[in-house]
PDB file of C-alpha atoms (C1' of nucleotides) in Angstrom:
ATOM      1  CA  MET A 190     111.745  85.619 119.006  1.00 30.00           C
ATOM      2  CA  ASP A 191     108.752  84.583 117.253  1.00 29.00           C
ATOM      3  CA  THR A 192     107.892  88.467 115.844  1.00 28.00           C
ATOM      4  CA  PHE A 193     108.861  88.306 111.761  1.00 28.00           C
ATOM      5  CA  VAL A 194     106.107  87.441 109.904  1.00 32.00           C
ATOM      6  CA  SER A 195     104.157  89.969 110.329  1.00 32.00           C
ATOM      7  CA  ARG A 196     100.505  91.191 108.049  1.00 28.00           C
ATOM      8  CA  THR A 197      98.719  94.393 108.601  1.00 30.00           C
ATOM      9  CA  ARG A 198      95.042  93.146 106.704  1.00 29.00           C
ATOM     10  CA  LYS A 199      93.983  91.303 105.547  1.00 30.00           C
ATOM     11  CA  GLY A 200      91.786  91.004 102.094  1.00 32.00           C
ATOM     12  CA  PRO A 201      91.286  89.360  99.230  1.00 36.00           C
ATOM     13  CA  ILE A 202      95.331  89.753  98.444  1.00 39.00           C
ATOM     14  CA  ASP A 203      96.979  86.007  97.540  1.00 42.00           C
ATOM     15  CA  TRP A 204     100.590  86.818  99.799  1.00 53.00           C
ATOM     16  CA  ALA A 205     102.515  84.540 100.334  1.00 56.00           C
ATOM     17  CA  THR A 206     101.961  80.957 102.894  1.00 49.00           C
ATOM     18  CA  ASP A 207     103.822  80.993 106.855  1.00 44.00           C
ATOM     19  CA  GLU A 208     104.361  77.293 104.774  1.00 44.00           C
ATOM     20  CA  GLN A 209     105.757  79.533 101.594  1.00 51.00           C
ATOM     21  CA  ARG A 210     107.586  81.985 104.332  1.00 46.00           C
ATOM     22  CA  GLU A 211     109.162  79.874 106.711  1.00 42.00           C
ATOM     23  CA  PRO A 212     107.463  76.264 106.932  1.00 41.00           C
ATOM     24  CA  GLY A 213     106.191  75.362 110.973  1.00 37.00           C
ATOM     25  CA  ARG A 214     104.865  79.167 111.262  1.00 37.00           C
ATOM     26  CA  ASN A 215     101.357  78.575 110.915  1.00 33.00           C
ATOM     27  CA  LYS A 216     100.655  79.172 115.040  1.00 28.00           C
ATOM     28  CA  ILE A 217     102.041  82.096 115.261  1.00 28.00           C
ATOM     29  CA  GLU A 218      99.969  83.039 112.695  1.00 31.00           C
ATOM     30  CA  GLU A 219      97.539  82.515 114.551  1.00 29.00           C
ATOM     31  CA  LYS A 220      97.846  82.937 117.801  1.00 27.00           C
ATOM     32  CA  CYS A 221      98.550  86.885 116.021  1.00 28.00           C
ATOM     33  CA  ASN A 222      95.350  86.979 114.823  1.00 27.00           C
ATOM     34  CA  GLN A 223      94.564  88.214 111.155  1.00 26.00           C
ATOM     35  CA  ASP A 224      95.009  92.412 111.992  1.00 25.00           C
ATOM     36  CA  ILE A 225      97.384  94.339 112.327  1.00 24.00           C
ATOM     37  CA  ILE A 226     100.033  93.251 113.796  1.00 26.00           C
ATOM     38  CA  LYS A 227     103.117  95.457 113.966  1.00 31.00           C
ATOM     39  CA  ASN A 228     106.075  93.952 113.841  1.00 40.00           C
ATOM     40  CA  THR A 229     107.240  93.559 116.320  1.00 38.00           C
ATOM     41  CA  VAL A 230     110.509  93.694 116.040  1.00 40.00           C
ATOM     42  CA  LYS A 231     111.580  93.110 120.486  1.00 37.00           C
ATOM     43  CA  GLU A 232     110.953  96.047 122.753  1.00 36.00           C
ATOM     44  CA  GLU A 233     113.106  94.735 125.392  1.00 38.00           C
ATOM     45  CA  GLU A 234     116.692  94.898 123.658  1.00 40.00           C
ATOM     46  CA  ASP A 235     119.165  92.865 126.583  1.00 41.00           C
ATOM     47  CA  ASP A 236     120.403  91.479 123.737  1.00 45.00           C
ATOM     48  CA  TYR A 237     121.352  94.486 121.689  1.00 48.00           C
ATOM     49  CA  PHE A 238     125.141  94.001 121.865  1.00 49.00           C
ATOM     50  CA  THR A 239     124.877  89.404 121.366  1.00 49.00           C
ATOM     51  CA  GLY A 240     122.225  90.253 118.068  1.00 51.00           C
ATOM     52  CA  PHE A 241     124.648  90.752 115.719  1.00 53.00           C
ATOM     53  CA  LEU A 242     127.187  87.143 118.005  1.00 60.00           C
ATOM     54  CA  GLU A 243     124.776  85.025 117.285  1.00 69.00           C
ATOM     55  CA  PRO A 244     123.572  83.645 113.777  1.00 76.00           C
ATOM     56  CA  ILE A 245     120.514  85.404 111.950  1.00 84.00           C
ATOM     57  CA  PRO A 246     117.102  83.831 111.580  1.00 92.00           C
ATOM     58  CA  TRP A 247     116.384  83.664 108.189  1.00 95.00           C
ATOM     59  CA  GLN A 248     113.086  82.914 106.474  1.00 95.00           C
ATOM     60  CA  LYS A 249     113.383  81.296 102.765  1.00 96.00           C
ATOM     61  CA  ILE A 250     111.853  82.699 100.804  1.00 96.00           C
ATOM     62  CA  GLU A 251     111.160  80.562  96.898  1.00 95.00           C
ATOM     63  CA  ALA A 252     109.187  80.442  93.929  1.00 94.00           C
ATOM     64  CA  GLU A 253     110.527  78.956  90.652  1.00 92.00           C
ATOM     65  CA  GLY A 254     113.393  81.241  89.472  1.00 93.00           C
ATOM     66  CA  LEU A 255     112.747  82.915  92.567  1.00 95.00           C
ATOM     67  CA  ASP A 256     115.170  82.626  95.983  1.00 96.00           C
ATOM     68  CA  CYS A 257     115.317  85.129  98.744  1.00 97.00           C
ATOM     69  CA  ASP A 258     115.876  85.690 102.106  1.00 97.00           C
ATOM     70  CA  TYR A 259     114.919  87.492 104.608  1.00 97.00           C
ATOM     71  CA  ALA A 260     115.569  88.450 108.506  1.00 97.00           C
ATOM     72  CA  LEU A 261     115.225  91.300 110.813  1.00 96.00           C
ATOM     73  CA  LEU A 262     118.304  92.275 111.611  1.00 97.00           C
ATOM     74  CA  PHE A 263     118.058  95.234 113.770  1.00 97.00           C
ATOM     75  CA  PRO A 264     116.297  95.366 116.794  1.00 96.00           C
ATOM     76  CA  LYS A 265     113.241  98.152 116.960  1.00 96.00           C
ATOM     77  CA  GLN A 266     115.160 100.368 119.075  1.00 97.00           C
ATOM     78  CA  GLU A 267     118.577 100.506 117.091  1.00 98.00           C
ATOM     79  CA  ALA A 268     116.160 100.892 113.793  1.00 98.00           C
ATOM     80  CA  ASP A 269     115.354 103.947 115.111  1.00 98.00           C
ATOM     81  CA  LYS A 270     118.123 105.079 115.720  1.00 98.00           C
ATOM     82  CA  LEU A 271     120.121 105.018 112.479  1.00 98.00           C
ATOM     83  CA  TYR A 272     116.712 105.914 110.668  1.00 98.00           C
ATOM     84  CA  THR A 273     116.701 109.028 112.786  1.00 98.00           C
ATOM     85  CA  GLN A 274     120.521 109.036 111.932  1.00 98.00           C
ATOM     86  CA  LEU A 275     119.601 108.374 107.963  1.00 98.00           C
ATOM     87  CA  GLU A 276     116.861 111.683 108.183  1.00 98.00           C
ATOM     88  CA  GLU A 277     120.062 113.575 109.120  1.00 98.00           C
ATOM     89  CA  GLU A 278     122.697 112.751 107.213  1.00 98.00           C
ATOM     90  CA  VAL A 279     121.274 111.475 103.978  1.00 98.00           C
ATOM     91  CA  VAL A 280     121.543 114.321 100.669  1.00 97.00           C
ATOM     92  CA  TYR A 281     118.590 113.290  98.415  1.00 97.00           C
ATOM     93  CA  LEU A 282     119.402 114.432  94.933  1.00 94.00           C
ATOM     94  CA  THR A 283     116.979 116.957  93.725  1.00 92.00           C
ATOM     95  CA  GLY A 284     116.291 118.764  90.082  1.00 89.00           C
ATOM     96  CA  ASP A 285     116.944 116.751  87.295  1.00 87.00           C
ATOM     97  CA  LYS A 286     118.570 113.849  88.671  1.00 87.00           C
ATOM     98  CA  THR A 287     115.124 113.458  90.047  1.00 90.00           C
ATOM     99  CA  LYS A 288     112.923 113.630  86.755  1.00 91.00           C
ATOM    100  CA  ILE A 289     112.432 110.594  84.137  1.00 89.00           C
ATOM    101  CA  GLN A 290     111.434 111.257  80.787  1.00 88.00           C
ATOM    102  CA  VAL A 291     108.794 108.008  79.458  1.00 89.00           C
ATOM    103  CA  PHE A 292     107.092 108.064  76.794  1.00 88.00           C
ATOM    104  CA  GLY A 293     108.378 111.917  75.479  1.00 89.00           C
ATOM    105  CA  LYS A 294     107.179 113.026  78.979  1.00 91.00           C
ATOM    106  CA  VAL A 295     109.032 114.016  81.982  1.00 91.00           C
ATOM    107  CA  TYR A 296     107.963 112.945  85.538  1.00 91.00           C
ATOM    108  CA  SER A 297     109.597 113.564  88.671  1.00 93.00           C
ATOM    109  CA  VAL A 298     110.338 109.838  90.512  1.00 92.00           C
ATOM    110  CA  PRO A 299     107.610 109.246  93.230  1.00 95.00           C
ATOM    111  CA  ARG A 300     110.059 108.838  95.257  1.00 96.00           C
ATOM    112  CA  LYS A 301     113.617 111.226  96.693  1.00 96.00           C
ATOM    113  CA  LEU A 302     116.392 108.942  95.915  1.00 95.00           C
ATOM    114  CA  ALA A 303     120.498 108.997  96.602  1.00 96.00           C
ATOM    115  CA  THR A 304     123.929 106.659  95.510  1.00 96.00           C
ATOM    116  CA  TYR A 305     126.279 106.502  98.167  1.00 97.00           C
ATOM    117  CA  GLY A 306     129.240 103.909  97.675  1.00 97.00           C
ATOM    118  CA  ASP A 307     133.041 103.621  97.121  1.00 97.00           C
ATOM    119  CA  THR A 308     135.113 106.592  95.085  1.00 95.00           C
ATOM    120  CA  GLY A 309     134.695 106.273  92.285  1.00 92.00           C
ATOM    121  CA  LEU A 310     131.583 104.835  91.477  1.00 94.00           C
ATOM    122  CA  THR A 311     129.002 105.718  89.324  1.00 90.00           C
ATOM    123  CA  TYR A 312     125.745 104.062  88.873  1.00 86.00           C
ATOM    124  CA  THR A 313     123.595 104.499  85.945  1.00 84.00           C
ATOM    125  CA  TYR A 314     119.383 105.048  86.616  1.00 76.00           C
ATOM    126  CA  SER A 315     117.145 105.197  83.427  1.00 72.00           C
ATOM    127  CA  GLY A 316     120.093 107.000  81.334  1.00 72.00           C
ATOM    128  CA  LEU A 317     121.144 108.857  84.078  1.00 77.00           C
ATOM    129  CA  SER A 318     124.502 108.432  85.843  1.00 82.00           C
ATOM    130  CA  HIS A 319     124.884 109.213  89.546  1.00 86.00           C
ATOM    131  CA  GLN A 320     128.349 109.861  91.720  1.00 91.00           C
ATOM    132  CA  ALA A 321     128.054 107.990  94.349  1.00 96.00           C
ATOM    133  CA  SER A 322     128.606 110.471  97.467  1.00 97.00           C
ATOM    134  CA  PRO A 323     131.500 109.137  99.657  1.00 98.00           C
ATOM    135  CA  TRP A 324     129.903 106.498 102.507  1.00 98.00           C
ATOM    136  CA  THR A 325     128.565 107.800 105.449  1.00 98.00           C
ATOM    137  CA  PRO A 326     129.576 106.504 109.199  1.00 97.00           C
ATOM    138  CA  THR A 327     125.479 105.193 109.548  1.00 98.00           C
ATOM    139  CA  LEU A 328     125.651 103.935 106.048  1.00 98.00           C
ATOM    140  CA  ARG A 329     129.314 102.380 106.795  1.00 98.00           C
ATOM    141  CA  TYR A 330     127.684 100.495 110.000  1.00 98.00           C
ATOM    142  CA  ILE A 331     124.305  99.411 108.520  1.00 98.00           C
ATOM    143  CA  ARG A 332     126.551  97.971 105.468  1.00 98.00           C
ATOM    144  CA  ASP A 333     129.392  95.861 107.562  1.00 97.00           C
ATOM    145  CA  ALA A 334     126.136  94.698 110.107  1.00 97.00           C
ATOM    146  CA  VAL A 335     124.064  93.475 106.553  1.00 97.00           C
ATOM    147  CA  THR A 336     128.270  92.022 105.601  1.00 97.00           C
ATOM    148  CA  LYS A 337     128.164  90.301 109.198  1.00 94.00           C
ATOM    149  CA  ALA A 338     125.025  88.693 108.406  1.00 95.00           C
ATOM    150  CA  THR A 339     125.356  88.184 104.391  1.00 96.00           C
ATOM    151  CA  GLY A 340     129.422  87.721 104.438  1.00 95.00           C
ATOM    152  CA  HIS A 341     128.934  89.762 101.298  1.00 96.00           C
ATOM    153  CA  ALA A 342     130.927  92.249 100.340  1.00 96.00           C
ATOM    154  CA  PHE A 343     128.820  95.511  98.873  1.00 97.00           C
ATOM    155  CA  ASN A 344     130.505  98.820  97.666  1.00 97.00           C
ATOM    156  CA  PHE A 345     127.280 100.888  96.261  1.00 97.00           C
ATOM    157  CA  VAL A 346     124.040 101.252  98.651  1.00 97.00           C
ATOM    158  CA  LEU A 347     121.013 103.114  96.304  1.00 96.00           C
ATOM    159  CA  ILE A 348     118.454 104.498  98.778  1.00 97.00           C
ATOM    160  CA  ASN A 349     114.543 105.404  97.848  1.00 96.00           C
ATOM    161  CA  ARG A 350     113.075 107.776 100.287  1.00 97.00           C
ATOM    162  CA  TYR A 351     109.027 106.827 100.042  1.00 97.00           C
ATOM    163  CA  LYS A 352     107.647 109.880 102.630  1.00 96.00           C
ATOM    164  CA  ASP A 353     104.435 108.525 102.343  1.00 95.00           C
ATOM    165  CA  GLY A 354     101.973 105.259 100.788  1.00 95.00           C
ATOM    166  CA  HIS A 355     101.621 107.643  97.881  1.00 95.00           C
ATOM    167  CA  ASP A 356     105.300 107.275  96.704  1.00 96.00           C
ATOM    168  CA  HIS A 357     106.332 104.689  95.507  1.00 96.00           C
ATOM    169  CA  MET A 358     107.803 102.330  92.493  1.00 95.00           C
ATOM    170  CA  GLY A 359     106.828 100.325  90.476  1.00 93.00           C
ATOM    171  CA  GLU A 360     107.246  96.919  88.904  1.00 93.00           C
ATOM    172  CA  HIS A 361     111.254  96.387  87.922  1.00 92.00           C
ATOM    173  CA  ARG A 362     113.433  94.136  87.544  1.00 91.00           C
ATOM    174  CA  ASP A 363     117.290  95.407  88.843  1.00 88.00           C
ATOM    175  CA  ASP A 364     119.094  94.073  86.027  1.00 80.00           C
ATOM    176  CA  GLU A 365     121.560  97.152  84.970  1.00 81.00           C
ATOM    177  CA  ARG A 366     124.704  95.816  83.829  1.00 83.00           C
ATOM    178  CA  GLU A 367     127.336  96.780  85.673  1.00 88.00           C
ATOM    179  CA  LEU A 368     125.329  94.700  88.574  1.00 89.00           C
ATOM    180  CA  ASP A 369     127.620  91.792  89.734  1.00 91.00           C
ATOM    181  CA  PRO A 370     125.037  89.170  88.649  1.00 87.00           C
ATOM    182  CA  LEU A 371     126.245  86.536  91.124  1.00 89.00           C
ATOM    183  CA  CYS A 372     125.558  89.094  94.515  1.00 93.00           C
ATOM    184  CA  PRO A 373     122.623  89.051  95.456  1.00 96.00           C
ATOM    185  CA  ILE A 374     121.048  91.996  96.224  1.00 96.00           C
ATOM    186  CA  ALA A 375     120.301  93.221 100.978  1.00 97.00           C
ATOM    187  CA  SER A 376     117.340  95.421 100.649  1.00 98.00           C
ATOM    188  CA  VAL A 377     117.307  97.075 104.438  1.00 98.00           C
ATOM    189  CA  SER A 378     114.081  98.909 105.019  1.00 98.00           C
ATOM    190  CA  LEU A 379     114.060 101.887 108.157  1.00 98.00           C
ATOM    191  CA  GLY A 380     110.755 103.343 108.983  1.00 97.00           C
ATOM    192  CA  ALA A 381     106.828 102.822 108.302  1.00 97.00           C
ATOM    193  CA  PRO A 382     106.249  98.890 106.651  1.00 97.00           C
ATOM    194  CA  ARG A 383     105.138  99.178 103.275  1.00 96.00           C
ATOM    195  CA  ASP A 384     104.015  96.001 100.594  1.00 96.00           C
ATOM    196  CA  PHE A 385     106.619  94.403  98.035  1.00 97.00           C
ATOM    197  CA  VAL A 386     105.052  92.279  96.087  1.00 96.00           C
ATOM    198  CA  PHE A 387     106.988  89.970  93.059  1.00 96.00           C
ATOM    199  CA  ARG A 388     105.219  89.697  90.169  1.00 93.00           C
ATOM    200  CA  HIS A 389     107.281  86.665  87.328  1.00 92.00           C
ATOM    201  CA  GLN A 390     108.191  87.747  84.124  1.00 90.00           C
ATOM    202  CA  GLU A 391     105.575  85.413  82.344  1.00 87.00           C
ATOM    203  CA  ALA A 392     102.539  86.462  85.045  1.00 86.00           C
ATOM    204  CA  ARG A 393     102.800  89.940  83.117  1.00 81.00           C
ATOM    205  CA  ARG A 394     100.265  90.028  80.425  1.00 70.00           C
ATOM    206  CA  LYS A 395      97.437  88.648  80.047  1.00 64.00           C
ATOM    207  CA  GLN A 396      98.140  86.069  78.218  1.00 60.00           C
ATOM    208  CA  HIS A 397     100.804  83.647  79.419  1.00 59.00           C
ATOM    209  CA  ARG A 398     100.375  79.862  79.915  1.00 60.00           C
ATOM    210  CA  ARG A 399     100.767  78.860  83.560  1.00 69.00           C
ATOM    211  CA  GLN A 400      99.527  81.153  86.507  1.00 80.00           C
ATOM    212  CA  ILE A 401     102.350  81.894  88.801  1.00 88.00           C
ATOM    213  CA  ASN A 402     101.381  83.240  91.781  1.00 90.00           C
ATOM    214  CA  PRO A 403     102.778  86.317  92.321  1.00 92.00           C
ATOM    215  CA  VAL A 404     105.343  86.355  95.678  1.00 94.00           C
ATOM    216  CA  LYS A 405     103.560  88.816  98.528  1.00 94.00           C
ATOM    217  CA  LEU A 406     105.747  89.975 101.969  1.00 95.00           C
ATOM    218  CA  GLU A 407     105.680  92.592 103.653  1.00 96.00           C
ATOM    219  CA  LEU A 408     108.954  94.248 104.737  1.00 97.00           C
ATOM    220  CA  ALA A 409     109.418  95.541 108.094  1.00 97.00           C
ATOM    221  CA  HIS A 410     111.268  98.214 110.863  1.00 97.00           C
ATOM    222  CA  GLY A 411     114.978  96.844 110.906  1.00 98.00           C
ATOM    223  CA  SER A 412     114.570  94.197 108.083  1.00 97.00           C
ATOM    224  CA  LEU A 413     116.370  92.583 105.656  1.00 98.00           C
ATOM    225  CA  LEU A 414     114.923  91.453 102.444  1.00 97.00           C
ATOM    226  CA  LEU A 415     118.200  89.220 100.670  1.00 97.00           C
ATOM    227  CA  MET A 416     117.386  88.960  96.506  1.00 96.00           C
ATOM    228  CA  ASN A 417     119.765  86.418  95.458  1.00 96.00           C
ATOM    229  CA  SER A 418     120.811  84.693  91.696  1.00 93.00           C
ATOM    230  CA  PRO A 419     118.820  84.266  89.835  1.00 93.00           C
ATOM    231  CA  THR A 420     115.708  86.146  91.429  1.00 95.00           C
ATOM    232  CA  ASN A 421     116.304  89.220  88.792  1.00 92.00           C
ATOM    233  CA  THR A 422     115.774  87.550  86.093  1.00 91.00           C
ATOM    234  CA  HIS A 423     112.610  85.919  86.242  1.00 90.00           C
ATOM    235  CA  TRP A 424     111.066  88.230  87.990  1.00 94.00           C
ATOM    236  CA  TYR A 425     109.986  92.371  88.992  1.00 94.00           C
ATOM    237  CA  HIS A 426     108.951  93.068  91.774  1.00 95.00           C
ATOM    238  CA  SER A 427     106.992  96.466  93.008  1.00 96.00           C
ATOM    239  CA  LEU A 428     106.182  98.579  96.525  1.00 96.00           C
ATOM    240  CA  PRO A 429     102.714  99.849  95.787  1.00 96.00           C
ATOM    241  CA  VAL A 430     100.758 102.882  96.961  1.00 94.00           C
ATOM    242  CA  ARG A 431      99.066 102.014 100.444  1.00 94.00           C
ATOM    243  CA  LYS A 432      96.898 105.267 100.621  1.00 94.00           C
ATOM    244  CA  ARG A 433      96.546 104.727 104.440  1.00 93.00           C
ATOM    245  CA  VAL A 434     100.492 104.809 104.693  1.00 94.00           C
ATOM    246  CA  ILE A 435     101.040 107.894 106.176  1.00 94.00           C
ATOM    247  CA  THR A 436     105.493 108.037 107.600  1.00 96.00           C
ATOM    248  CA  PRO A 437     108.503 107.724 105.670  1.00 97.00           C
ATOM    249  CA  ARG A 438     110.074 104.843 104.754  1.00 98.00           C
ATOM    250  CA  ILE A 439     114.380 104.495 103.133  1.00 98.00           C
ATOM    251  CA  ASN A 440     115.110 102.119 101.450  1.00 98.00           C
ATOM    252  CA  LEU A 441     118.285 100.879 101.117  1.00 98.00           C
ATOM    253  CA  THR A 442     119.874  98.089  98.683  1.00 97.00           C
ATOM    254  CA  PHE A 443     122.744  97.445  98.760  1.00 97.00           C
ATOM    255  CA  ARG A 444     124.954  96.291  95.944  1.00 96.00           C
ATOM    256  CA  ARG A 445     127.951  94.905  94.010  1.00 95.00           C
ATOM    257  CA  ILE A 446     128.884  97.127  91.506  1.00 94.00           C
ATOM    258  CA  LEU A 447     131.804  96.244  88.377  1.00 90.00           C
ATOM    259  CA  GLN A 448     134.178  98.795  87.560  1.00 74.00           C
ATOM    260  CA  ASP A 449     134.444  97.464  83.964  1.00 61.00           C
ATOM    261  CA  GLY A 450     131.298  96.124  83.173  1.00 44.00           C
ATOM    262  CA  LYS A 451     129.983  99.512  81.432  1.00 42.00           C
ATOM    263  CA  LYS A 452     128.363  98.949  78.018  1.00 39.00           C
TER     264      LYS A 452
ATOM    265  C1'  DA B  35     111.967 102.078  87.210  1.00 80.60           C
ATOM    266  C1'  DT B  36     105.480 106.960  84.220  1.00 80.60           C
ATOM    267  C1'  DA B  37     100.671 108.543  84.963  1.00 80.60           C
ATOM    268  C1'  DC B  38      96.348 107.630  83.676  1.00 80.60           C
ATOM    269  C1'  DG B  39      91.656 105.380  83.452  1.00 80.60           C
ATOM    270  C1'  DG B  40      89.061 101.216  82.290  1.00 80.60           C
ATOM    271  C1'  DC B  41      87.363  97.396  85.100  1.00 80.60           C
ATOM    272  C1'  DC B  42      86.397  94.252  88.199  1.00 80.60           C
ATOM    273  C1'  DA B  43      86.631  92.450  93.366  1.00 80.60           C
ATOM    274  C1'  DC B  44      86.298  93.680  98.116  1.00 80.60           C
ATOM    275  C1'  DA B  45      85.491  96.192 102.749  1.00 80.60           C
ATOM    276  C1'  DC B  46      83.442  99.084 105.872  1.00 80.60           C
ATOM    277  C1'  DA B  47      80.206 102.078 107.322  1.00 80.60           C
ATOM    278  C1'  DG B  48      75.021 103.591 107.349  1.00 80.60           C
TER     279       DG B  48
ATOM    280  C1'  DG C 165      70.434  92.452 102.027  1.00 80.60           C
ATOM    281  C1'  DC C 166      71.321  97.942  99.868  1.00 80.60           C
ATOM    282  C1'  DT C 167      74.452 100.699  97.774  1.00 80.60           C
ATOM    283  C1'  DG C 168      77.963 104.839  98.082  1.00 80.60           C
ATOM    284  C1'  DT C 169      82.211 105.222  98.832  1.00 80.60           C
ATOM    285  C1'  DG C 170      87.698 104.387  98.879  1.00 80.60           C
ATOM    286  C1'  DT C 171      91.108 100.779  98.406  1.00 80.60           C
ATOM    287  C1'  DG C 172      93.831  97.750  95.429  1.00 80.60           C
ATOM    288  C1'  DG C 173      94.818  94.348  91.119  1.00 80.60           C
ATOM    289  C1'  DC C 174      95.474  94.040  86.379  1.00 80.60           C
ATOM    290  C1'  DC C 175      95.945  95.915  82.048  1.00 80.60           C
ATOM    291  C1'  DG C 176      96.448  98.680  78.075  1.00 80.60           C
ATOM    292  C1'  DT C 177      97.663 102.934  76.447  1.00 80.60           C
ATOM    293  C1'  DA C 178     100.859 106.943  75.282  1.00 80.60           C
TER     294       DA C 178
END
DNA sequence: ATACGGCCACACAG
DNA sequence: GCTGTGTGGCCGTA
C-alpha cells in the first residue's frame, strides 16, 4: 500500500519534501522516479471491503501553524464509481448564485458550486447565503466514510467542480464565522489530480521578515485531506491553474456549521 | 474566494 | 549552445 505520494512533474516547484509528508518515504519516491507518476490507488480490490475496517495510513503534513493529515480514503474502483454517481446526482448552482463581485466588477466563479447538508443549514459565501440541499445517497455515503476515518461528524458539504485545469480557486482561508473553528475541514477529491498550495499569511507580501516556504501537494483521486486547527487561521490555500489538466475534478469539503454562530 | 498585466524563471523543441 | 513558446510563480492593481 505504499502508493500515496505522487508527483506529476518536475520543475522549479518547491514541493513538500517526502520527509515532511511522511518520514522515511524517500525510497518509494526514488523508485517512482519523478515523472508522471499517477497516484496510485491500487488496482486490485481484494481488500475493497476491509479497507474501512483497517486504520487508514495517514500522512502528517506539518509546518508552523499548519497541521494536516492526508490519506487515500477510497481505492480507485470505488472512487471511480463515486465520481460517476456524483456527476449524475449533484446539482450545481446557476445564474446569479455563481457570480461574485470583486472591486465593483461581476465575475462568474471559475468553477461550479453546490451546497448540501442538514435541513435548514445555510452557508454564507462571499456575501451570498446558500441553502443546503438535502444529502443525496452518495454524499451521505462519502460523509459517513469520512466520519469513520476521522472521528468527526459533519453537517455540511461545499462541492466545487473544476471542469479542467483552467478552473481554479484563488488564495483564501476558510475563515467563515459560522464554521466550528475546532472541527477540521475534510476535503475529498475525486477525478483529475490537482496541485494544492498552502501559503503562510506572513509570506503573502513582498516585505516579510521571515521566509516561510509554501507547502504544496497533489490531491489524488479518492484522497482525503484533513485541515486541522489552526491551519486555517495562519495559512491561505489555493488550487492553481494547471493548463495541462483536461479532465474534471470534484472536491467535497465537509464542514461543521454552527447554527447559532451567525453574525 | 476576481481577472489581468508585468516581470522573471524554467522546460522544451527546433 | 541559441531562441521562441508555453507555463507558472509572484506581485500589484482595480
